[in-house]
PDB file of C-alpha atoms in Angstrom:
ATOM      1  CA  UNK A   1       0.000   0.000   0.000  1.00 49.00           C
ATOM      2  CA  UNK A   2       2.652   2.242   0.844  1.00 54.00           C
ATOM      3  CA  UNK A   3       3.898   1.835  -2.941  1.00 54.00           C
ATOM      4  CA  UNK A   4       1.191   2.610  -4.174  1.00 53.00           C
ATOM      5  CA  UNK A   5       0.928   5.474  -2.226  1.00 53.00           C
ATOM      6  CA  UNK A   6       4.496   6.599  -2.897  1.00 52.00           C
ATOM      7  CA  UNK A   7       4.111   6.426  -7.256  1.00 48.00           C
ATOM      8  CA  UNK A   8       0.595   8.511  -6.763  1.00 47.00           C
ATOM      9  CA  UNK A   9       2.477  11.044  -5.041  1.00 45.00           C
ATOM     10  CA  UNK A  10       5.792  10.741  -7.474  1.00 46.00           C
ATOM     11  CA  UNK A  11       2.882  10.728 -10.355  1.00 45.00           C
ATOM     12  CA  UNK A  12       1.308  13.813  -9.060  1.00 49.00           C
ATOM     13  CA  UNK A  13       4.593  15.625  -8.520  1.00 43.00           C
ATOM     14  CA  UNK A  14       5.910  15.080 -11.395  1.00 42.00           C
ATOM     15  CA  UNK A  15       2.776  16.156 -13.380  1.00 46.00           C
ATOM     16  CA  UNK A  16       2.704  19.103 -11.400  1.00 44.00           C
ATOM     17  CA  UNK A  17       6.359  20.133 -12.860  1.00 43.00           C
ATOM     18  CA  UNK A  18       5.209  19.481 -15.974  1.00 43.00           C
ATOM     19  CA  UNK A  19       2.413  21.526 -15.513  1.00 43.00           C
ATOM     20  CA  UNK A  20       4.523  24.463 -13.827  1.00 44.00           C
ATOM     21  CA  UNK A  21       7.099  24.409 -16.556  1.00 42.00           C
ATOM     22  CA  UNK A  22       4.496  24.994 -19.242  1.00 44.00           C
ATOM     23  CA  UNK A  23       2.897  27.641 -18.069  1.00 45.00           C
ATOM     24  CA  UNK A  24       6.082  29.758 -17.172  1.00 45.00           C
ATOM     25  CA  UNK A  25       5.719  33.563 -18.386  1.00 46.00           C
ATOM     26  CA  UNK A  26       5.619  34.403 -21.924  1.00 44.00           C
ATOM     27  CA  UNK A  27       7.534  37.514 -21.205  1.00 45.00           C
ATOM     28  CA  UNK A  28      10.141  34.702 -20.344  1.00 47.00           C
ATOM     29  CA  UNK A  29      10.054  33.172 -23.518  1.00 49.00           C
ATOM     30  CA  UNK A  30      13.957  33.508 -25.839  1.00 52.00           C
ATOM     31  CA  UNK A  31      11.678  34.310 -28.549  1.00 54.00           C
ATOM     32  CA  UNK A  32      11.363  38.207 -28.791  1.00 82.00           C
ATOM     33  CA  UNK A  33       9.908  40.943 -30.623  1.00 92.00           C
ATOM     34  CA  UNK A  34      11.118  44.380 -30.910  1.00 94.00           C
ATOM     35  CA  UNK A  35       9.513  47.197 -28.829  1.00 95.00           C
ATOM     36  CA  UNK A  36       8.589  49.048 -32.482  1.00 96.00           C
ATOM     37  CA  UNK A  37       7.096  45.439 -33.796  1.00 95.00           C
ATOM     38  CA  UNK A  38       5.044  44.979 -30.712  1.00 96.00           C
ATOM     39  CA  UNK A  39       3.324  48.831 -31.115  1.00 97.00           C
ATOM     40  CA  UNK A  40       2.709  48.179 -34.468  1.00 97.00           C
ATOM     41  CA  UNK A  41       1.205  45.111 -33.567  1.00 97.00           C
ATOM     42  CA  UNK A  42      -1.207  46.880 -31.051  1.00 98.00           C
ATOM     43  CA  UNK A  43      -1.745  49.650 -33.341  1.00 98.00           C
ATOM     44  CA  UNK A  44      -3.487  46.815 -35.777  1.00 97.00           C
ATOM     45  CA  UNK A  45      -5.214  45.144 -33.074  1.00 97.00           C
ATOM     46  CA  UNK A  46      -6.865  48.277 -31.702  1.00 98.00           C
ATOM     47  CA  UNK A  47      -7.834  49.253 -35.343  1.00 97.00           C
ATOM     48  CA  UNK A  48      -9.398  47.205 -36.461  1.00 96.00           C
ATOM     49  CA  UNK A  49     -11.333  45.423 -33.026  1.00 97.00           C
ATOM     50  CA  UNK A  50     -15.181  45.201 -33.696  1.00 97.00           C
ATOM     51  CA  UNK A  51     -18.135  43.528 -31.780  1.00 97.00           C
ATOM     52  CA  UNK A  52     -19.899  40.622 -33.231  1.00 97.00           C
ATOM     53  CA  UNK A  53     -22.175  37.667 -32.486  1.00 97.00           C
ATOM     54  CA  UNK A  54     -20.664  34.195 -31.992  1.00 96.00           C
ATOM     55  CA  UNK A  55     -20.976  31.323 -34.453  1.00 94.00           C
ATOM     56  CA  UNK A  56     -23.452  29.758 -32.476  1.00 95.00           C
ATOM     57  CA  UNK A  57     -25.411  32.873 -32.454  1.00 96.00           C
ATOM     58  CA  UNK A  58     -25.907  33.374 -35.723  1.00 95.00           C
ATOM     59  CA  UNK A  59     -26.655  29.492 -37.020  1.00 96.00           C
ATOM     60  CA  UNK A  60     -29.561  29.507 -33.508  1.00 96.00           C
ATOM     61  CA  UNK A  61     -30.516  32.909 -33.883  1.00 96.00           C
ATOM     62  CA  UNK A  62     -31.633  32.341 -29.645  1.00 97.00           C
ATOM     63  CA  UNK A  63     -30.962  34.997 -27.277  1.00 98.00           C
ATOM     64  CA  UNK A  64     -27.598  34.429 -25.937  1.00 97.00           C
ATOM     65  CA  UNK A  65     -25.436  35.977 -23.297  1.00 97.00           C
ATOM     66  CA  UNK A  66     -21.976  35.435 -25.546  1.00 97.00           C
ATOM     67  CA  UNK A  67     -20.667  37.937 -27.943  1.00 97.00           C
ATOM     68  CA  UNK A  68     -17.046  38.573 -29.382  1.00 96.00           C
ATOM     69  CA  UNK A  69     -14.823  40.829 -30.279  1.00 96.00           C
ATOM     70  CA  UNK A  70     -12.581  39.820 -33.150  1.00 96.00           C
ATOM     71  CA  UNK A  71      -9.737  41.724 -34.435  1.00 97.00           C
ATOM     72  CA  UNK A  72      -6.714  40.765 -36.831  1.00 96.00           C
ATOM     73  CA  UNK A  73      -2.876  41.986 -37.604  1.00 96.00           C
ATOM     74  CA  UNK A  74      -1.183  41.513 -41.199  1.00 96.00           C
ATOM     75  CA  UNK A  75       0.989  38.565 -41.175  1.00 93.00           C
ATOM     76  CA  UNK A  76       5.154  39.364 -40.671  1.00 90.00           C
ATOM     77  CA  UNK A  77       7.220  38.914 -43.881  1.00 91.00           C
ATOM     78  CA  UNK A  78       8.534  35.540 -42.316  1.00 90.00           C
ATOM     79  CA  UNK A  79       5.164  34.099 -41.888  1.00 90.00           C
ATOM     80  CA  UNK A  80       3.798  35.195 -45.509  1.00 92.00           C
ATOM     81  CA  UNK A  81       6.766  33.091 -46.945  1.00 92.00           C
ATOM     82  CA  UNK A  82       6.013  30.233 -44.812  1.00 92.00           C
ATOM     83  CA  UNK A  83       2.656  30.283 -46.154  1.00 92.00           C
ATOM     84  CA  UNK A  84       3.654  30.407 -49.414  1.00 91.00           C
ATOM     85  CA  UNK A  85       6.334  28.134 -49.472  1.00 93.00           C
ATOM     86  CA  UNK A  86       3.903  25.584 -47.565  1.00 91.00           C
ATOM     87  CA  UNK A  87       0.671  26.035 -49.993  1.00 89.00           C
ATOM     88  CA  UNK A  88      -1.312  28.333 -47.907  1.00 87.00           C
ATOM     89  CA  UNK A  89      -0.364  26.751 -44.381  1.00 88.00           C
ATOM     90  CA  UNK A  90       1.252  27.725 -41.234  1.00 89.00           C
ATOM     91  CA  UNK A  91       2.608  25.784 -38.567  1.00 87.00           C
ATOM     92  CA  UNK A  92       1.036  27.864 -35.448  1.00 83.00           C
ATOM     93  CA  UNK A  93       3.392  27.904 -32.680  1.00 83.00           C
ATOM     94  CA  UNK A  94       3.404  29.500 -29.640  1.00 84.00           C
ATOM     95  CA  UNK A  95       5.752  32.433 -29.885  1.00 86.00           C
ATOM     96  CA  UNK A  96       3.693  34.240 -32.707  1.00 91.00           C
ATOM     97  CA  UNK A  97       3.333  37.676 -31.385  1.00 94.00           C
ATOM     98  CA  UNK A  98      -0.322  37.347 -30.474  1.00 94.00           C
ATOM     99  CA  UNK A  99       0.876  34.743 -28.187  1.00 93.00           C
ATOM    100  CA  UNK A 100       2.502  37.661 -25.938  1.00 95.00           C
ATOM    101  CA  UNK A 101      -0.592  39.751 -25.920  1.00 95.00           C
ATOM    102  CA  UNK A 102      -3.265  39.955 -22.816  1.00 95.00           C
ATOM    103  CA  UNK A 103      -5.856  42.197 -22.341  1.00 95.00           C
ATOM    104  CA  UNK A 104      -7.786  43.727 -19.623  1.00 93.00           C
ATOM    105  CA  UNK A 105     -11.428  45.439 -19.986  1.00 93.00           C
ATOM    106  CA  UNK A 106     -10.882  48.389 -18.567  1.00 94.00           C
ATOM    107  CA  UNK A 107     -14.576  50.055 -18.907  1.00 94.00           C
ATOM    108  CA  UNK A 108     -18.288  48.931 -20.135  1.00 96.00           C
ATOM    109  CA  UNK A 109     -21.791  49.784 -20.564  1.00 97.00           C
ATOM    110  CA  UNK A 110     -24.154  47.088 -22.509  1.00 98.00           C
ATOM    111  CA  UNK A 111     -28.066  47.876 -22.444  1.00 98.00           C
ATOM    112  CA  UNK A 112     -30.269  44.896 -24.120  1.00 98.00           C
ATOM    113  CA  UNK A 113     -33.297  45.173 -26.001  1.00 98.00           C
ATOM    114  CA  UNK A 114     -35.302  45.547 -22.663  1.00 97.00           C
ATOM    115  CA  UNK A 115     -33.167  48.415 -21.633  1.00 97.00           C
ATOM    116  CA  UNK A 116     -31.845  46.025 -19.060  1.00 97.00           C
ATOM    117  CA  UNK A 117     -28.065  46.825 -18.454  1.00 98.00           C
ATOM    118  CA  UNK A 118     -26.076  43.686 -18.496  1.00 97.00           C
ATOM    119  CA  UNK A 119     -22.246  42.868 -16.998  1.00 96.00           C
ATOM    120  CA  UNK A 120     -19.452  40.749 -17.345  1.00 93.00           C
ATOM    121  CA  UNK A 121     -19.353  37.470 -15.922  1.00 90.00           C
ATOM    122  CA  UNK A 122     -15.811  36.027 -14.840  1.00 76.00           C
ATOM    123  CA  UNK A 123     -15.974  32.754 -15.630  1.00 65.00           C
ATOM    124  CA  UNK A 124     -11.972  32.476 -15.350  1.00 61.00           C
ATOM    125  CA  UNK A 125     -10.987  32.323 -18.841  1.00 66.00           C
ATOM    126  CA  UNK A 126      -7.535  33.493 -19.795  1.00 67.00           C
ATOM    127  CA  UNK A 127      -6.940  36.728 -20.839  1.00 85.00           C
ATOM    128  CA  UNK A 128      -4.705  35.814 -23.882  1.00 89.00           C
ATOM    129  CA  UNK A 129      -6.363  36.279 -27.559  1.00 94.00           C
ATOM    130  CA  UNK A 130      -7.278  33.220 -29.330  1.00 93.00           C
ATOM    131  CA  UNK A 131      -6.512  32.592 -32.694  1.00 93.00           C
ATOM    132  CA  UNK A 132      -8.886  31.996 -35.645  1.00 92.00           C
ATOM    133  CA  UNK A 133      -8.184  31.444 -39.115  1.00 91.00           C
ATOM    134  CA  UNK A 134      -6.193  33.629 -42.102  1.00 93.00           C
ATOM    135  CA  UNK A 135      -8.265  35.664 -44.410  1.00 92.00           C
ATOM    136  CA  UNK A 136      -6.945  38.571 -47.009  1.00 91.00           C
ATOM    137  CA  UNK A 137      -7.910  42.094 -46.643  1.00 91.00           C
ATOM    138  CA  UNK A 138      -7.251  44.515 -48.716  1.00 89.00           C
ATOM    139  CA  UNK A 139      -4.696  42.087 -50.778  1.00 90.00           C
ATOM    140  CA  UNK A 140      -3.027  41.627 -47.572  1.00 93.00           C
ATOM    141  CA  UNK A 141      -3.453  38.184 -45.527  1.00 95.00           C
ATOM    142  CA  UNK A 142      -4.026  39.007 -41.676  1.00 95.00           C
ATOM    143  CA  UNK A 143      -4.119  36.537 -39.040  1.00 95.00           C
ATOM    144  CA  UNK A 144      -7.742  36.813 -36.930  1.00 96.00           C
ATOM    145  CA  UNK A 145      -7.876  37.168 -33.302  1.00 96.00           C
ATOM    146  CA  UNK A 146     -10.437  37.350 -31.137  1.00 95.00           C
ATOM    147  CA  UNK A 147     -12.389  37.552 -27.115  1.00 95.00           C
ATOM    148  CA  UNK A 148     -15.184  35.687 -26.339  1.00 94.00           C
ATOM    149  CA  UNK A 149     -16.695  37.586 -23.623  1.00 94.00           C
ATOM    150  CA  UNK A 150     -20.373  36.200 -21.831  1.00 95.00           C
ATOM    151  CA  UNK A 151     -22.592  38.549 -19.876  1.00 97.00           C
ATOM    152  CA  UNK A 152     -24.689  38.156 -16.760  1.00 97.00           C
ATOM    153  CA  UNK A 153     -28.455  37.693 -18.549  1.00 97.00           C
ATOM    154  CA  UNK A 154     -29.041  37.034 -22.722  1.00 97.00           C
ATOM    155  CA  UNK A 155     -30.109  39.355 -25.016  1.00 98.00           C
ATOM    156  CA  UNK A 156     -31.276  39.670 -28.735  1.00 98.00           C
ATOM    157  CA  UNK A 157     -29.673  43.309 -29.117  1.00 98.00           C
ATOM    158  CA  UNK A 158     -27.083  44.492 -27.245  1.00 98.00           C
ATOM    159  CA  UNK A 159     -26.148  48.413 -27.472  1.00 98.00           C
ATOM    160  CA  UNK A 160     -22.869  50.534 -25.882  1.00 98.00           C
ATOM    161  CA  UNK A 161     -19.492  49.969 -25.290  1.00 98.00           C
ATOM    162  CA  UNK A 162     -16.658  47.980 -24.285  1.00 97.00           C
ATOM    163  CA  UNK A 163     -12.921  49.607 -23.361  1.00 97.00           C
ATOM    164  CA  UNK A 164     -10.026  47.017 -23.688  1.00 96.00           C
ATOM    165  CA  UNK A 165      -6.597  47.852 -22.732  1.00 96.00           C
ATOM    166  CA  UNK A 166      -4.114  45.254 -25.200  1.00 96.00           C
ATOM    167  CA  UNK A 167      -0.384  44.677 -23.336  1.00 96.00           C
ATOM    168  CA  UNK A 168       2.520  43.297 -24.603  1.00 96.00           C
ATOM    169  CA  UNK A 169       5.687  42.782 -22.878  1.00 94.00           C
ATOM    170  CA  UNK A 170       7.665  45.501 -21.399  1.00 92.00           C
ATOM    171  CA  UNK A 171       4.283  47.353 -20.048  1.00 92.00           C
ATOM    172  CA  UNK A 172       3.587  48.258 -24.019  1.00 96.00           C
ATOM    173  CA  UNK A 173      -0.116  48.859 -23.476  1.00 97.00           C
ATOM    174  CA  UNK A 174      -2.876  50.206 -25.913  1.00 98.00           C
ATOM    175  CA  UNK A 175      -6.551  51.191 -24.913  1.00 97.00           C
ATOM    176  CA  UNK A 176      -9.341  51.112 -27.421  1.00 98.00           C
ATOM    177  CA  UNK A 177     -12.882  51.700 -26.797  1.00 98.00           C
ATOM    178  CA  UNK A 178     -14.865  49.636 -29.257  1.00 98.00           C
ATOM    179  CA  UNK A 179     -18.645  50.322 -30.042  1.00 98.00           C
ATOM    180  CA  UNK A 180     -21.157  47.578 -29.329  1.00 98.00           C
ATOM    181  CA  UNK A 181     -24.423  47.492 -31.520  1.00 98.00           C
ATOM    182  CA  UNK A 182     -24.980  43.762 -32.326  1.00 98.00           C
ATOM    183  CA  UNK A 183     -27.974  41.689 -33.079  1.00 98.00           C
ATOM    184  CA  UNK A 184     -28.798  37.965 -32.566  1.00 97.00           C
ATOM    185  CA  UNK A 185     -30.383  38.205 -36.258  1.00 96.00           C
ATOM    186  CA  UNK A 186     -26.839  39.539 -37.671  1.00 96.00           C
ATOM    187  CA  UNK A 187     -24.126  38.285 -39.536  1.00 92.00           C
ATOM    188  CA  UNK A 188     -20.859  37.044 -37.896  1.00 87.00           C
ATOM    189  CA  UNK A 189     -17.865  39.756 -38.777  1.00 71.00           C
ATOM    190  CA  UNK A 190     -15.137  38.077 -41.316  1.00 63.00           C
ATOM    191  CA  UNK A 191     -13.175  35.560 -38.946  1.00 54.00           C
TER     192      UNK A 191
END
C-alpha cells in the first residue's frame, strides 16, 4: 500500500512540474519581438477590433449571453513566406506575437433590447487572444484574433461599449474603446 501510495504522489509531482514548466511567463520566452514590432502590432489590433455575435449565435438565432470581439494583424514577412512556401499553411506555434498579448477590460456599458443593463461574468478564462483562421484584406493576408466575452443575462440586441486595454511585454499597453451594436439576427464579422 505504501507503494502505491508513494508512485501517486511521485505521479502527481511530477505532473505538477510538468504543468509548472508549461505555463512559465511568456515575457520569459527567448523568442522576442522588438519594442517598435510589438506597437505596431497593437496599433493593428486596436484598429481594427469590432463587436460581433458568436458562431453559435448566428446558425440559432436564440438569445444568448456570448458575444465577441474579433480583431486581426497583417501577417510578418517571415510568416507570408512560410505560407507560401507551404501552400497556404502555417505551422502555429506558440511564440507568434499574439501569443505575448493579454488584455484587460478596462470600462463597459451594454443595455439589451429591454433596456436592461447587463455585466461581465468572470468565468476564469484566460486573458490571452485566441486565434482563428487567415483571411486577405485589402490584398493583404491578416491573421484573426479574437475575445469571447459572456454577460450576466441574454439578449437579442445588445447596445454601448466595451474599453479594452491590449499589453505586450515591457508594459507596451494600448486602450481602445470599441462600439457595441450587435444583433442575434446579424451576420458574424469576417473571422
Amino acid at each position: 500500500m505504501n507503494k502505491n501510495r508513494s508512485s501517486l504522489v511521485l505521479l502527481f509531482v511530477v505532473s505538477f512540474l510538468t504543468f509548472m514548466v508549461s505555463c512559465q511567463n511568456k515575457e520569459d520566452s527567448d523568442y522576442q519581438y522588438s519594442e517598435e514590432q510589438m506597437k505596431q502590432f497593437l496599433v493593428e489590433v486596436t484598429k481594427n477590433a469590432v463587436a460581433t455575435i458568436t458562431d453559435i449565435t448566428e446558425v440559432e438565432k436564440k438569445p444568448t449571453n456570448k458575444f465577441e470581439i474579433c480583431t486581426r494583424y497583417p501577417l510578418s514577412e517571415e510568416k507570408l513566406n512560410e505560407y507560401k512556401q507551404n501552400n497556404g499553411t502555417i505551422v502555429n506555434r506558440d511564440d507568434d506575437i499574439s501569443d505575448f498579448a493579454t488584455y484587460t477590460v478596462k470600462d463597459f456599458d451594454f443595455t439589451n433590447e429591454k433596456n436592461e443593463k447587463l455585466r461581465f461574468v468572470d468565468n476564469g478564462d484566460a486573458t490571452y487572444l485566441q486565434e482563428y483562421g487567415l483571411w486577405e484584406y485589402t490584398n493583404t493576408l491578416h491573421q484573426n484574433l479574437g475575445i469571447e466575452l459572456t454577460l450576466n443575462d441574454k439578449f437579442e440586441k445588445l447596445k454601448g461599449h466595451v474599453t479594452i486595454e491590449f499589453i505586450m511585454p515591457g508594459k507596451i499597453k494600448k486602450v481602445v474603446m470599441i462600439p457595441v451594436n450587435i444583433s442575434i439576427y446579424d451576420k458574424v464579422a469576417q473571422k
